[in-house]
Amino acid sequence: MIFSLFVIILIGLVAYWHFLQGFFSAAISAILAMIAALVAVGYHEEAANFLAGKMNDQANAIALVLLFAVTYGLLRVIFDMAIPGNVRFPVLLDRVGAPIMGIFAGIFGVGVLAIAAQTLPFGPSIAGYQRFPISFDKTIIIHQTGKQSDADATYDEIDGERFVNDESSGLWVAVDDMVLNVMKKVSAEDGPLSRGTAFADVHPDYLQELYGQRAGLQVAASRTANPGKTSVTSVHILGPLMQVDPERWNVGGSAVGIRGKAMTPPPPPLDPQRSPAEGKVHLVVRTHFNKDDADKKTGMICFSAANIRLVAKSLESTPVRFKNYFPIGTLEGGRILYVNAPDDYQFVPAEKSADFVFEVDEDGVFAPADTSDKTAPRRIAPGVFLEVKRLARVPLAGMTAQRKIDNSDQVEVVRKEGAPANAIVSGTAAGQNTVAAKAATLVSEGDVVASSKLFTPLNVGTPNENERNGLTNWGSFSLQNKKFSKLDMSPTQTIALMARGDNLVSEFAVPPENAIVQVPTRVAQGHGKWDWANNLADFHLVDSAGKRYSPYGVLAKVVNNQNQEMLAASYDFNKPATSIAGPEEFRPTDITLIYLVPKGVEIKSFDFKEEALRPVNLQAQ
């Protein structure tokens, strides 16, 4: 560890110089060094903003060193002028006390230098100092488009688990940790240098974030963003998500990423569904990137998950305090999580956005909820903010978290080729906008529910006896216990008109020991209005045992040429549905697939053929 040796040598030189000055001068110097270090650490970010622009990557280091040097120098001049002479002490105290005070002065002075070094645009390792473990020169066969042979690629991989869990290894003499720990104590709410916001509330672990800001960036990429350019357009709460790992994709049997099957050891299997842990939520932060932050050669913003941090309270700590959260991945199409390691390269075109997914403590990121109204919107708690590449910091406090997310064309993360059929890809390395799952004519959005209720009652025309068959001007039906056991409806009347009258039916009949599950969908982008109508049998619900269920019915809201909302429907609890017909000129809007499943089964996903489209976490009852 060259860096640790360098720190020890510097502390030794400072201690020796103070030994020559005597105990009194050394004691004053130690106190002034501590004050100067606290001033430098406490105010260097404000000073760095004045250097923002051409010196972004070096601004923090320059500010730290200059603030320390100027503060120490001025205070030393003032004290030397106030006390021009020395004070004599017993020889033993002078000989022993002076180097001890020199060591204290060295800890604070060298500690500032060590922190400054970690703000510079180095890699994760600085002269052999690795705060979190790194595996160097790992080799994997990477597929390269247009080349006949595969290429051996070497890369350095940080220990992502230890980084996220903040299980660090410090310097041999942890001067950087010592300075920051003193800063946290004196700037705390009850500390002598408190100024409203504690240092630990902004930097729960400053050295962890500095390490992250050096990880997962290409050599020529900018290490920092410009202040005030990045923005957050919305935040969202989402439940379980389907997940894929782009680093596991392959083309022609060759890996396109670093976690392919050919790596040694092979990566552990990836669960196709990811649910937040107990007491946590998936918080999606839609972040817009400015063209001024793009690298000049590529026109894209280069970053890794380790460069992005969300600061919010963690309930896992006692007492509760703020914590650095890093994205577990980015969201594609509003529904699929693309997981990432902290140091995976990622790219977003200038003036585009990315949906970062964080797994955070629900009661730590949100302000206290109104317990009397469970549907009340959740707002982000005070003190929560997002930081992108160190200098771009966006406060989130007070923002309302939405429970749905739209598939915006402004969200585009550049992806590798080789996406599987259940993936959605907003951007490829070639810069094209494509959809990998083109075969799926429907996509599911909204809450999957276990309910036999129709969204609207239907007038059956004559008294709705317990059991009978009937014909109306909108179609035919069969009733059991005043519920639809069969329904065949054409869009000939408006929904509002069909819901009028005294003879209304608003529920489906269900066979014994079964339950109805309703899956809301819409027409997938790039498909015709009625392409989905003849392949209903390809859309399945899958339970926890892997059993697949086909739909027994469908409800389709359609809009006619006069912009009137009508309904096409089909249901028969005796046989699965395969198709439904509708006028070609009518436009389907909301489509609900109706499934019959045994009571008590746990539904885990909604699939198209053999590929998962979205996760589901529902028990049929």
Coordinates of C-alpha atoms in Angstrom, one line a residue:
M1 CA 0.0 0.0 0.0
I2 CA 2.1 2.9 -1.3
F3 CA -0.6 5.4 -0.3
S4 CA -0.7 4.2 3.3
L5 CA 3.1 4.4 3.5
F6 CA 3.0 7.9 2.0
V7 CA 0.5 9.0 4.7
I8 CA 2.7 7.5 7.5
I9 CA 5.8 9.3 6.2
L10 CA 4.1 12.6 5.9
I11 CA 2.7 12.3 9.5
G12 CA 6.3 11.4 10.6
L13 CA 7.7 14.5 8.9
V14 CA 5.1 16.8 10.4
A15 CA 5.7 15.3 13.9
Y16 CA 9.5 15.7 13.6
W17 CA 9.1 19.4 12.5
H18 CA 6.9 20.1 15.5
F19 CA 9.3 18.3 17.8
L20 CA 11.9 20.9 16.8
Q21 CA 9.4 23.7 17.6
G22 CA 8.7 22.7 21.2
F23 CA 5.6 21.7 23.0
F24 CA 3.9 25.1 23.2
S25 CA 4.2 25.9 19.5
A26 CA 3.2 22.3 18.6
A27 CA 0.1 22.4 20.8
I28 CA -1.0 25.6 19.1
S29 CA -0.3 24.1 15.7
A30 CA -2.3 21.0 16.5
I31 CA -5.3 23.1 17.5
L32 CA -5.1 25.3 14.5
A33 CA -4.7 22.3 12.2
M34 CA -7.9 20.8 13.6
I35 CA -9.8 24.1 13.1
A36 CA -8.4 24.5 9.6
A37 CA -9.3 20.9 8.7
L38 CA -12.9 21.3 9.9
V39 CA -13.2 24.6 8.0
A40 CA -11.8 23.0 4.8
V41 CA -14.1 19.9 5.0
G42 CA -17.2 21.9 6.1
Y43 CA -16.9 24.6 3.3
H44 CA -15.0 23.0 0.5
E45 CA -18.2 22.1 -1.5
E46 CA -19.4 25.7 -1.5
A47 CA -15.9 26.8 -2.6
A48 CA -15.8 24.1 -5.3
N49 CA -18.9 25.6 -6.9
F50 CA -16.9 28.7 -7.7
L51 CA -14.4 26.5 -9.6
A52 CA -17.2 24.6 -11.5
G53 CA -16.8 24.6 -15.2
K54 CA -13.4 23.7 -16.7
M55 CA -12.1 22.4 -13.4
N56 CA -15.0 20.3 -12.2
D57 CA -13.0 17.1 -11.7
Q58 CA -10.3 18.9 -9.6
A59 CA -12.5 21.5 -7.9
N60 CA -13.1 19.6 -4.6
A61 CA -9.4 18.8 -4.1
I62 CA -8.3 22.4 -4.9
A63 CA -10.9 23.8 -2.5
L64 CA -10.0 21.4 0.3
V65 CA -6.2 22.1 0.1
L66 CA -6.6 25.9 -0.3
L67 CA -9.1 26.3 2.5
F68 CA -6.9 24.3 4.8
A69 CA -3.7 26.1 3.9
V70 CA -5.3 29.6 4.0
T71 CA -7.1 29.0 7.3
Y72 CA -4.1 27.5 9.0
G73 CA -1.7 30.1 7.6
L74 CA -3.9 33.1 8.8
L75 CA -4.5 31.6 12.2
R76 CA -0.8 30.8 12.7
V77 CA 0.2 34.4 11.7
I78 CA -2.4 35.8 14.1
F79 CA -1.2 33.6 17.0
D80 CA 2.5 34.3 16.3
M81 CA 1.8 38.0 16.3
A82 CA -0.2 37.7 19.5
I83 CA 2.3 35.5 21.3
P84 CA 5.7 36.3 19.7
G85 CA 7.8 34.3 22.1
N86 CA 7.8 30.7 23.2
V87 CA 6.8 29.3 26.6
R88 CA 9.3 27.1 28.4
F89 CA 8.2 23.7 29.8
P90 CA 10.1 21.0 31.6
V91 CA 12.5 19.2 29.2
L92 CA 10.7 15.8 29.4
L93 CA 7.3 17.4 28.7
D94 CA 8.8 19.4 25.9
R95 CA 10.5 16.4 24.3
V96 CA 7.5 14.1 24.7
G97 CA 4.6 16.5 24.3
A98 CA 5.9 18.2 21.1
P99 CA 6.0 15.1 18.9
I100 CA 2.6 14.0 20.2
M101 CA 1.1 17.4 19.3
G102 CA 2.9 17.1 16.0
I103 CA 1.2 13.7 15.4
F104 CA -2.2 15.3 16.1
A105 CA -1.4 18.2 13.7
G106 CA -0.2 15.7 11.1
I107 CA -3.4 13.6 11.4
F108 CA -5.6 16.6 10.5
G109 CA -3.2 18.1 7.9
V110 CA -2.5 14.8 6.1
G111 CA -6.1 13.7 6.6
V112 CA -7.2 16.7 4.5
L113 CA -4.7 15.7 1.8
A114 CA -5.9 12.1 1.9
I115 CA -9.5 13.2 1.4
A116 CA -8.5 15.6 -1.4
A117 CA -6.6 12.8 -3.2
Q118 CA -9.8 10.7 -3.1
T119 CA -11.8 13.5 -4.8
L120 CA -9.4 13.5 -7.8
P121 CA -10.2 11.7 -11.1
F122 CA -8.3 8.5 -10.3
G123 CA -9.6 5.0 -10.6
P124 CA -11.0 3.1 -7.6
S125 CA -7.4 2.2 -6.5
I126 CA -5.1 5.1 -5.5
A127 CA -1.5 4.0 -5.3
G128 CA -2.5 0.6 -4.0
Y129 CA -5.2 1.9 -1.6
Q130 CA -8.5 0.2 -2.2
R131 CA -11.2 1.2 0.3
F132 CA -13.3 -1.7 -1.1
P133 CA -11.8 -4.8 -2.6
I134 CA -11.1 -4.9 -6.4
S135 CA -10.5 -8.0 -8.6
F136 CA -7.9 -6.9 -11.2
D137 CA -7.5 -8.1 -14.8
K138 CA -10.5 -10.5 -14.9
T139 CA -10.9 -12.1 -18.3
I140 CA -14.1 -12.8 -20.2
I141 CA -14.8 -13.6 -23.9
I142 CA -16.8 -10.7 -25.2
H143 CA -18.7 -10.7 -28.5
Q144 CA -17.8 -7.9 -30.8
T145 CA -20.2 -7.1 -33.7
G146 CA -18.6 -7.3 -37.2
K147 CA -15.7 -9.5 -36.1
Q148 CA -15.4 -13.1 -37.0
S149 CA -13.6 -14.1 -33.8
D150 CA -14.3 -13.4 -30.1
A151 CA -12.0 -11.1 -28.1
D152 CA -10.6 -11.6 -24.7
A153 CA -11.5 -8.6 -22.6
T154 CA -9.9 -7.8 -19.2
Y155 CA -11.6 -5.7 -16.6
D156 CA -11.4 -4.7 -13.0
E157 CA -14.4 -5.5 -10.8
I158 CA -15.1 -3.9 -7.4
D159 CA -16.8 -6.0 -4.7
G160 CA -20.3 -4.6 -5.2
E161 CA -21.8 -6.2 -2.2
R162 CA -19.2 -4.8 0.2
F163 CA -19.4 -1.4 -1.4
V164 CA -23.2 -1.2 -1.1
N165 CA -23.1 -2.5 2.5
D166 CA -20.3 0.0 3.3
E167 CA -18.0 -2.7 4.5
S168 CA -14.7 -0.8 4.0
S169 CA -11.0 -1.2 4.6
G170 CA -9.3 2.0 5.7
L171 CA -5.7 3.3 5.5
W172 CA -3.1 1.8 7.9
V173 CA -3.4 5.1 9.7
A174 CA -7.0 6.1 9.0
V175 CA -6.4 9.9 9.0
D176 CA -9.2 10.5 6.5
D177 CA -11.7 8.6 8.7
M178 CA -10.5 10.5 11.8
V179 CA -11.0 13.9 10.2
L180 CA -14.5 13.1 8.9
N181 CA -15.6 11.5 12.2
V182 CA -14.6 14.7 14.1
M183 CA -16.4 16.7 11.4
K184 CA -19.6 14.7 11.9
K185 CA -19.5 15.2 15.7
V186 CA -19.0 18.9 15.7
S187 CA -21.5 19.6 13.0
A188 CA -24.2 17.4 14.5
E189 CA -27.4 19.0 15.8
D190 CA -26.0 19.4 19.3
G191 CA -22.4 20.0 18.1
P192 CA -20.4 23.2 18.6
L193 CA -20.2 23.9 14.9
S194 CA -23.8 23.0 13.9
R195 CA -25.2 25.2 11.2
G196 CA -28.6 23.7 10.5
T197 CA -27.7 20.7 8.4
A198 CA -25.3 18.1 9.9
F199 CA -22.4 17.0 7.7
A200 CA -23.5 13.4 8.1
D201 CA -27.0 14.2 6.8
V202 CA -25.4 15.2 3.5
H203 CA -22.4 12.8 3.5
P204 CA -23.4 9.7 5.5
D205 CA -20.1 8.2 4.4
Y206 CA -18.1 10.6 2.4
L207 CA -15.3 8.2 1.6
Q208 CA -17.8 5.6 0.3
E209 CA -19.3 8.1 -2.1
L210 CA -15.9 9.4 -3.3
Y211 CA -14.9 5.8 -4.0
G212 CA -18.1 5.3 -5.9
Q213 CA -17.5 8.5 -8.0
R214 CA -14.3 6.9 -9.2
A215 CA -15.8 3.5 -10.1
G216 CA -17.3 2.3 -13.4
L217 CA -16.1 5.2 -15.6
Q218 CA -14.1 5.0 -18.7
V219 CA -10.7 6.6 -18.6
A220 CA -11.5 9.6 -20.7
A221 CA -15.0 10.2 -19.3
S222 CA -15.8 13.2 -17.1
R223 CA -15.9 12.3 -13.4
T224 CA -18.3 15.0 -12.5
A225 CA -21.5 16.7 -13.6
N226 CA -22.2 20.5 -13.8
P227 CA -24.1 22.0 -10.8
G228 CA -27.7 22.8 -11.6
K229 CA -28.0 21.0 -14.9
T230 CA -29.4 17.6 -13.9
S231 CA -33.1 17.6 -12.9
V232 CA -35.6 15.1 -11.5
T233 CA -39.0 15.1 -13.4
S234 CA -40.9 12.7 -11.2
V235 CA -40.7 10.0 -8.5
H236 CA -42.7 6.7 -8.4
I237 CA -43.4 3.8 -6.0
L238 CA -43.5 0.4 -7.7
G239 CA -44.0 -3.1 -6.3
P240 CA -42.4 -6.3 -7.6
L241 CA -40.6 -6.0 -10.9
M242 CA -39.4 -8.4 -13.6
Q243 CA -35.6 -8.2 -13.8
V244 CA -33.0 -9.0 -16.4
D245 CA -29.2 -8.5 -16.4
P246 CA -27.8 -7.0 -19.6
E247 CA -24.3 -8.3 -18.7
R248 CA -25.6 -11.9 -19.1
W249 CA -26.9 -11.4 -22.7
N250 CA -25.2 -13.3 -25.5
V251 CA -25.0 -13.2 -29.3
G252 CA -24.2 -16.4 -31.2
G253 CA -23.2 -18.2 -28.0
S254 CA -20.7 -15.4 -27.0
A255 CA -21.2 -13.1 -24.1
V256 CA -21.8 -9.4 -24.7
G257 CA -21.1 -8.5 -21.0
I258 CA -19.0 -9.5 -18.1
R259 CA -21.4 -11.9 -16.4
G260 CA -21.9 -14.4 -19.2
K261 CA -21.9 -18.1 -18.7
A262 CA -18.3 -18.4 -19.7
M263 CA -17.0 -16.4 -16.7
T264 CA -15.3 -18.3 -13.9
P265 CA -17.0 -18.9 -11.6
P266 CA -20.3 -18.6 -13.4
P267 CA -22.7 -16.0 -12.0
P268 CA -25.5 -17.2 -9.7
P269 CA -28.9 -17.6 -11.3
L270 CA -31.0 -14.4 -11.5
D271 CA -34.5 -14.6 -10.1
P272 CA -36.8 -13.3 -12.8
Q273 CA -38.8 -11.3 -10.2
R274 CA -37.5 -8.9 -7.7
S275 CA -39.7 -7.8 -4.7
P276 CA -38.7 -5.1 -2.2
A277 CA -37.7 -6.5 1.2
E278 CA -39.9 -6.1 4.2
G279 CA -40.4 -2.4 5.0
K280 CA -38.8 -1.3 1.8
V281 CA -40.1 0.0 -1.5
H282 CA -38.9 0.3 -5.1
L283 CA -38.5 4.1 -5.6
V284 CA -38.0 5.1 -9.2
V285 CA -36.4 8.5 -9.8
R286 CA -36.8 9.8 -13.3
T287 CA -33.7 11.8 -13.9
H288 CA -33.1 14.2 -16.9
F289 CA -29.5 14.8 -18.2
N290 CA -28.4 18.0 -19.7
K291 CA -26.3 18.2 -22.9
D292 CA -23.6 20.2 -21.0
D293 CA -22.8 17.1 -19.0
A294 CA -22.3 14.9 -22.1
D295 CA -18.8 13.7 -23.1
K296 CA -17.7 15.7 -26.1
K297 CA -16.7 12.7 -28.2
T298 CA -19.8 10.5 -27.7
G299 CA -22.5 13.1 -27.0
M300 CA -23.7 10.8 -24.1
I301 CA -23.5 11.0 -20.3
C302 CA -21.3 8.2 -19.0
F303 CA -21.9 7.0 -15.5
S304 CA -22.2 3.9 -13.3
A305 CA -24.6 3.2 -10.5
A306 CA -21.8 4.0 -8.0
N307 CA -21.8 7.6 -9.4
I308 CA -25.5 8.0 -8.5
R309 CA -26.6 8.2 -4.8
L310 CA -29.9 8.9 -3.1
V311 CA -29.6 10.1 0.5
A312 CA -32.5 9.1 2.8
K313 CA -32.9 7.8 6.3
S314 CA -32.2 4.2 7.1
L315 CA -34.3 2.5 9.8
E316 CA -31.7 -0.2 10.0
S317 CA -29.4 2.0 12.0
T318 CA -29.8 3.0 15.7
P319 CA -30.3 5.8 16.1
V320 CA -32.0 6.4 12.7
R321 CA -29.7 8.3 10.4
F322 CA -29.2 9.1 6.8
K323 CA -27.6 6.6 4.4
N324 CA -26.2 6.5 0.9
Y325 CA -28.4 4.4 -1.4
F326 CA -27.2 3.4 -4.9
P327 CA -29.5 2.3 -7.8
I328 CA -30.1 -1.4 -8.0
G329 CA -30.8 -0.9 -11.7
T330 CA -32.7 1.2 -14.3
L331 CA -36.2 0.7 -15.5
E332 CA -37.2 0.0 -19.1
G333 CA -40.6 0.4 -20.6
G334 CA -42.0 1.3 -17.1
R335 CA -42.0 -2.3 -16.0
I336 CA -38.7 -4.3 -16.4
L337 CA -35.7 -3.7 -14.1
Y338 CA -32.3 -3.9 -15.7
V339 CA -30.1 -4.8 -12.8
N340 CA -26.6 -3.5 -12.5
A341 CA -23.5 -3.9 -10.4
P342 CA -22.2 -0.6 -8.9
D343 CA -19.4 -0.3 -11.5
D344 CA -21.2 -1.3 -14.7
Y345 CA -20.8 1.2 -17.5
Q346 CA -24.0 3.0 -18.4
F347 CA -24.8 5.6 -21.1
V348 CA -27.7 8.0 -21.6
P349 CA -27.9 10.3 -24.7
A350 CA -27.8 14.1 -24.0
E351 CA -31.2 15.6 -23.2
K352 CA -32.6 12.2 -22.4
S353 CA -33.7 10.7 -19.0
A354 CA -33.1 7.5 -17.1
D355 CA -35.4 5.8 -14.5
F356 CA -33.2 4.9 -11.6
V357 CA -34.6 2.2 -9.3
F358 CA -33.6 2.4 -5.6
E359 CA -34.6 0.0 -2.8
V360 CA -35.1 2.2 0.2
D361 CA -36.8 2.1 3.6
E362 CA -40.3 3.3 3.1
D363 CA -40.6 5.2 6.4
G364 CA -37.1 6.7 5.8
V365 CA -37.7 8.2 2.4
F366 CA -41.3 9.3 2.8
A367 CA -42.8 11.8 5.2
P368 CA -45.3 10.3 7.8
A369 CA -48.4 9.1 6.0
D370 CA -52.0 10.1 6.9
T371 CA -53.1 6.9 8.7
S372 CA -56.8 7.9 8.3
D373 CA -56.5 7.8 4.5
K374 CA -54.6 4.9 3.0
T375 CA -55.0 6.3 -0.5
A376 CA -53.4 9.6 0.3
P377 CA -50.3 10.4 -1.8
R378 CA -46.9 9.8 -0.2
R379 CA -44.5 12.8 -0.2
I380 CA -40.7 12.6 0.0
A381 CA -39.4 13.5 3.4
P382 CA -37.2 16.5 4.2
G383 CA -33.5 16.1 3.7
V384 CA -33.8 13.5 0.8
F385 CA -31.9 14.3 -2.3
L386 CA -30.4 12.8 -5.4
E387 CA -26.8 13.4 -6.4
V388 CA -25.3 12.6 -9.8
K389 CA -21.6 12.5 -10.4
R390 CA -20.8 14.6 -7.2
L391 CA -21.7 18.1 -8.3
A392 CA -25.2 17.7 -9.5
R393 CA -27.5 17.6 -6.4
V394 CA -31.2 17.7 -6.7
P395 CA -33.5 18.0 -3.6
L396 CA -36.5 15.7 -3.6
A397 CA -38.2 16.8 -0.4
G398 CA -41.9 17.4 -0.9
M399 CA -42.2 15.7 -4.3
T400 CA -45.3 13.4 -4.6
A401 CA -44.6 9.8 -5.4
Q402 CA -46.8 8.4 -8.1
R403 CA -47.9 4.8 -8.1
K404 CA -47.8 4.4 -11.8
I405 CA -45.1 5.3 -14.4
D406 CA -45.5 6.0 -18.1
N407 CA -43.4 4.6 -20.9
S408 CA -41.9 7.9 -22.0
D409 CA -39.9 8.2 -25.2
Q410 CA -37.7 10.6 -23.3
V411 CA -36.3 7.7 -21.2
E412 CA -33.4 6.1 -23.1
V413 CA -30.5 4.1 -21.7
V414 CA -28.2 2.7 -24.3
R415 CA -28.1 -1.1 -24.1
K416 CA -26.0 -3.8 -25.5
E417 CA -27.2 -6.1 -28.3
G418 CA -28.5 -9.6 -27.5
A419 CA -31.6 -8.7 -25.5
P420 CA -33.9 -11.7 -24.7
A421 CA -37.5 -11.8 -25.9
N422 CA -38.9 -10.5 -22.6
A423 CA -36.8 -7.4 -22.6
I424 CA -37.5 -3.9 -23.7
V425 CA -34.7 -1.9 -25.1
S426 CA -35.0 1.8 -25.5
G427 CA -31.6 2.4 -27.0
T428 CA -28.9 0.1 -28.5
A429 CA -25.2 0.7 -29.0
A430 CA -26.0 1.6 -32.6
G431 CA -28.4 4.4 -31.3
Q432 CA -31.5 2.7 -32.7
N433 CA -34.8 2.7 -30.8
T434 CA -36.1 -0.9 -30.9
V435 CA -38.4 -3.2 -29.0
A436 CA -37.2 -6.7 -28.4
A437 CA -40.5 -8.2 -27.5
K438 CA -42.2 -7.3 -30.8
A439 CA -44.3 -10.5 -30.8
A440 CA -46.2 -9.4 -27.7
T441 CA -49.3 -7.5 -28.9
L442 CA -50.4 -6.6 -25.4
V443 CA -48.6 -5.2 -22.5
S444 CA -50.0 -5.1 -18.9
E445 CA -50.2 -1.9 -16.9
G446 CA -52.2 -1.2 -13.8
D447 CA -53.2 -3.4 -10.8
V448 CA -53.8 -7.1 -11.3
V449 CA -56.8 -7.9 -9.1
A450 CA -58.7 -10.9 -7.9
S451 CA -62.3 -9.9 -8.5
S452 CA -65.4 -11.2 -10.3
K453 CA -66.9 -7.7 -10.6
L454 CA -67.3 -5.9 -13.9
F455 CA -66.0 -2.4 -14.0
T456 CA -69.6 -1.4 -15.1
P457 CA -73.1 -3.0 -14.7
L458 CA -74.8 -4.2 -17.8
N459 CA -78.6 -4.0 -18.5
V460 CA -79.8 -7.4 -19.6
G461 CA -83.2 -6.0 -20.7
T462 CA -85.6 -8.2 -18.8
P463 CA -85.8 -9.3 -15.1
N464 CA -82.5 -11.0 -14.3
E465 CA -83.7 -14.4 -13.2
N466 CA -81.3 -16.6 -11.4
E467 CA -80.6 -18.8 -14.4
R468 CA -81.5 -18.0 -18.0
N469 CA -80.2 -17.3 -21.5
G470 CA -80.9 -14.0 -23.2
L471 CA -80.4 -11.8 -26.2
T472 CA -80.1 -8.1 -26.3
N473 CA -79.2 -5.5 -29.0
W474 CA -75.6 -5.6 -27.8
G475 CA -75.2 -9.4 -27.8
S476 CA -76.1 -12.6 -25.9
F477 CA -75.5 -13.9 -22.4
S478 CA -76.2 -16.7 -19.9
L479 CA -76.9 -16.2 -16.2
Q480 CA -76.2 -18.3 -13.1
N481 CA -77.3 -16.9 -9.7
K482 CA -77.8 -13.5 -11.5
K483 CA -74.2 -13.5 -12.7
F484 CA -72.8 -13.8 -16.2
S485 CA -71.6 -17.4 -16.9
K486 CA -71.4 -16.5 -20.5
L487 CA -71.1 -13.2 -22.3
D488 CA -70.8 -12.3 -25.9
M489 CA -70.9 -8.6 -26.6
S490 CA -70.4 -6.4 -29.7
P491 CA -69.6 -2.7 -29.4
T492 CA -73.0 -1.4 -30.6
Q493 CA -74.0 0.8 -27.6
T494 CA -72.1 3.2 -25.4
I495 CA -71.1 2.0 -22.0
A496 CA -73.1 4.8 -20.4
L497 CA -76.3 3.6 -22.1
M498 CA -75.7 -0.1 -21.3
A499 CA -75.3 0.8 -17.6
R500 CA -78.8 2.3 -17.4
G501 CA -82.0 0.5 -16.3
D502 CA -83.4 -1.7 -13.5
N503 CA -82.2 -5.1 -14.7
L504 CA -78.4 -4.7 -14.2
V505 CA -75.8 -7.5 -13.8
S506 CA -72.4 -6.5 -12.6
E507 CA -70.6 -9.8 -11.8
F508 CA -69.2 -12.9 -13.5
A509 CA -70.2 -16.4 -12.4
V510 CA -67.3 -18.5 -11.1
P511 CA -67.1 -22.3 -11.0
P512 CA -66.8 -23.8 -7.5
E513 CA -63.3 -23.6 -5.9
N514 CA -62.2 -21.1 -8.5
A515 CA -61.5 -17.3 -8.5
I516 CA -61.3 -14.7 -11.2
V517 CA -58.2 -12.7 -11.8
Q518 CA -58.4 -9.6 -14.0
V519 CA -55.3 -8.4 -15.8
P520 CA -55.5 -4.8 -17.3
T521 CA -53.6 -4.4 -20.6
R522 CA -53.2 -2.1 -23.6
V523 CA -52.1 -2.5 -27.2
A524 CA -48.3 -2.8 -27.4
Q525 CA -46.4 0.0 -29.2
G526 CA -45.9 -0.8 -32.9
H527 CA -48.9 -3.2 -33.3
G528 CA -52.2 -2.7 -35.0
K529 CA -55.3 -1.9 -33.1
W530 CA -56.7 -5.5 -33.2
D531 CA -53.6 -7.6 -33.7
W532 CA -54.0 -9.0 -30.2
A533 CA -57.6 -10.2 -30.7
N534 CA -56.7 -13.6 -32.3
N535 CA -53.9 -14.6 -30.0
L536 CA -55.5 -14.4 -26.5
A537 CA -54.4 -17.9 -25.7
D538 CA -50.8 -16.9 -25.8
F539 CA -51.1 -14.7 -22.7
H540 CA -50.8 -16.7 -19.5
L541 CA -50.8 -16.2 -15.8
V542 CA -48.2 -18.3 -14.1
D543 CA -48.5 -19.5 -10.4
S544 CA -45.7 -20.2 -7.9
A545 CA -45.6 -23.8 -9.0
G546 CA -45.0 -22.8 -12.6
K547 CA -48.5 -23.8 -13.8
R548 CA -49.8 -21.6 -16.7
Y549 CA -53.4 -20.4 -17.0
S550 CA -55.1 -19.2 -20.2
P551 CA -57.8 -16.5 -20.2
Y552 CA -61.5 -17.4 -20.1
G553 CA -62.6 -13.9 -21.2
V554 CA -61.8 -10.4 -22.2
L555 CA -63.3 -7.0 -21.8
A556 CA -62.2 -4.3 -24.3
K557 CA -63.2 -0.7 -24.1
V558 CA -63.3 0.8 -27.6
V559 CA -63.7 4.2 -29.1
N560 CA -65.8 4.6 -32.2
N561 CA -65.5 7.2 -35.0
Q562 CA -67.6 9.7 -32.9
N563 CA -65.2 9.3 -30.0
Q564 CA -67.9 7.4 -28.0
E565 CA -66.7 4.7 -25.6
M566 CA -68.2 1.2 -26.2
L567 CA -67.5 -2.3 -25.0
A568 CA -66.6 -5.5 -26.7
A569 CA -66.6 -8.6 -24.4
S570 CA -66.4 -12.4 -24.3
Y571 CA -66.6 -14.7 -21.4
D572 CA -67.5 -18.4 -21.0
F573 CA -66.6 -20.1 -17.7
N574 CA -66.7 -23.5 -19.5
K575 CA -63.9 -22.9 -22.0
P576 CA -60.9 -20.7 -22.5
A577 CA -61.1 -17.7 -24.8
T578 CA -59.1 -17.7 -28.0
S579 CA -60.2 -14.6 -29.9
I580 CA -62.6 -11.6 -29.9
A581 CA -63.9 -9.6 -32.8
G582 CA -64.3 -5.8 -33.2
P583 CA -64.8 -3.3 -36.0
E584 CA -61.4 -2.5 -37.6
E585 CA -62.1 1.3 -37.5
F586 CA -62.8 1.2 -33.7
R587 CA -59.8 1.8 -31.4
P588 CA -59.3 -0.4 -28.3
T589 CA -58.2 1.6 -25.3
D590 CA -58.4 -0.4 -22.0
I591 CA -58.3 -4.2 -22.4
T592 CA -58.8 -6.6 -19.4
L593 CA -58.1 -10.3 -19.7
I594 CA -60.2 -12.5 -17.4
Y595 CA -58.6 -15.7 -15.9
L596 CA -60.1 -18.5 -13.8
V597 CA -57.6 -20.0 -11.4
P598 CA -58.0 -22.3 -8.3
K599 CA -58.6 -20.4 -5.1
G600 CA -55.5 -19.9 -2.9
V601 CA -52.9 -20.2 -5.7
E602 CA -50.2 -17.5 -5.7
I603 CA -49.8 -15.8 -9.1
K604 CA -46.3 -14.7 -9.8
S605 CA -46.2 -13.4 -13.4
F606 CA -48.0 -12.5 -16.6
D607 CA -46.4 -14.1 -19.6
F608 CA -46.6 -14.0 -23.4
K609 CA -46.0 -17.6 -24.7
E610 CA -42.9 -18.6 -22.7
E611 CA -41.6 -15.1 -21.9
A612 CA -42.5 -13.1 -18.8
L613 CA -44.0 -9.7 -19.4
R614 CA -44.5 -8.4 -15.9
P615 CA -44.3 -9.7 -12.3
V616 CA -47.5 -10.3 -10.3
N617 CA -47.7 -10.8 -6.5
L618 CA -51.3 -11.9 -5.9
Q619 CA -53.1 -14.7 -4.1
A620 CA -56.3 -15.7 -5.8
Q621 CA -59.3 -15.7 -3.5

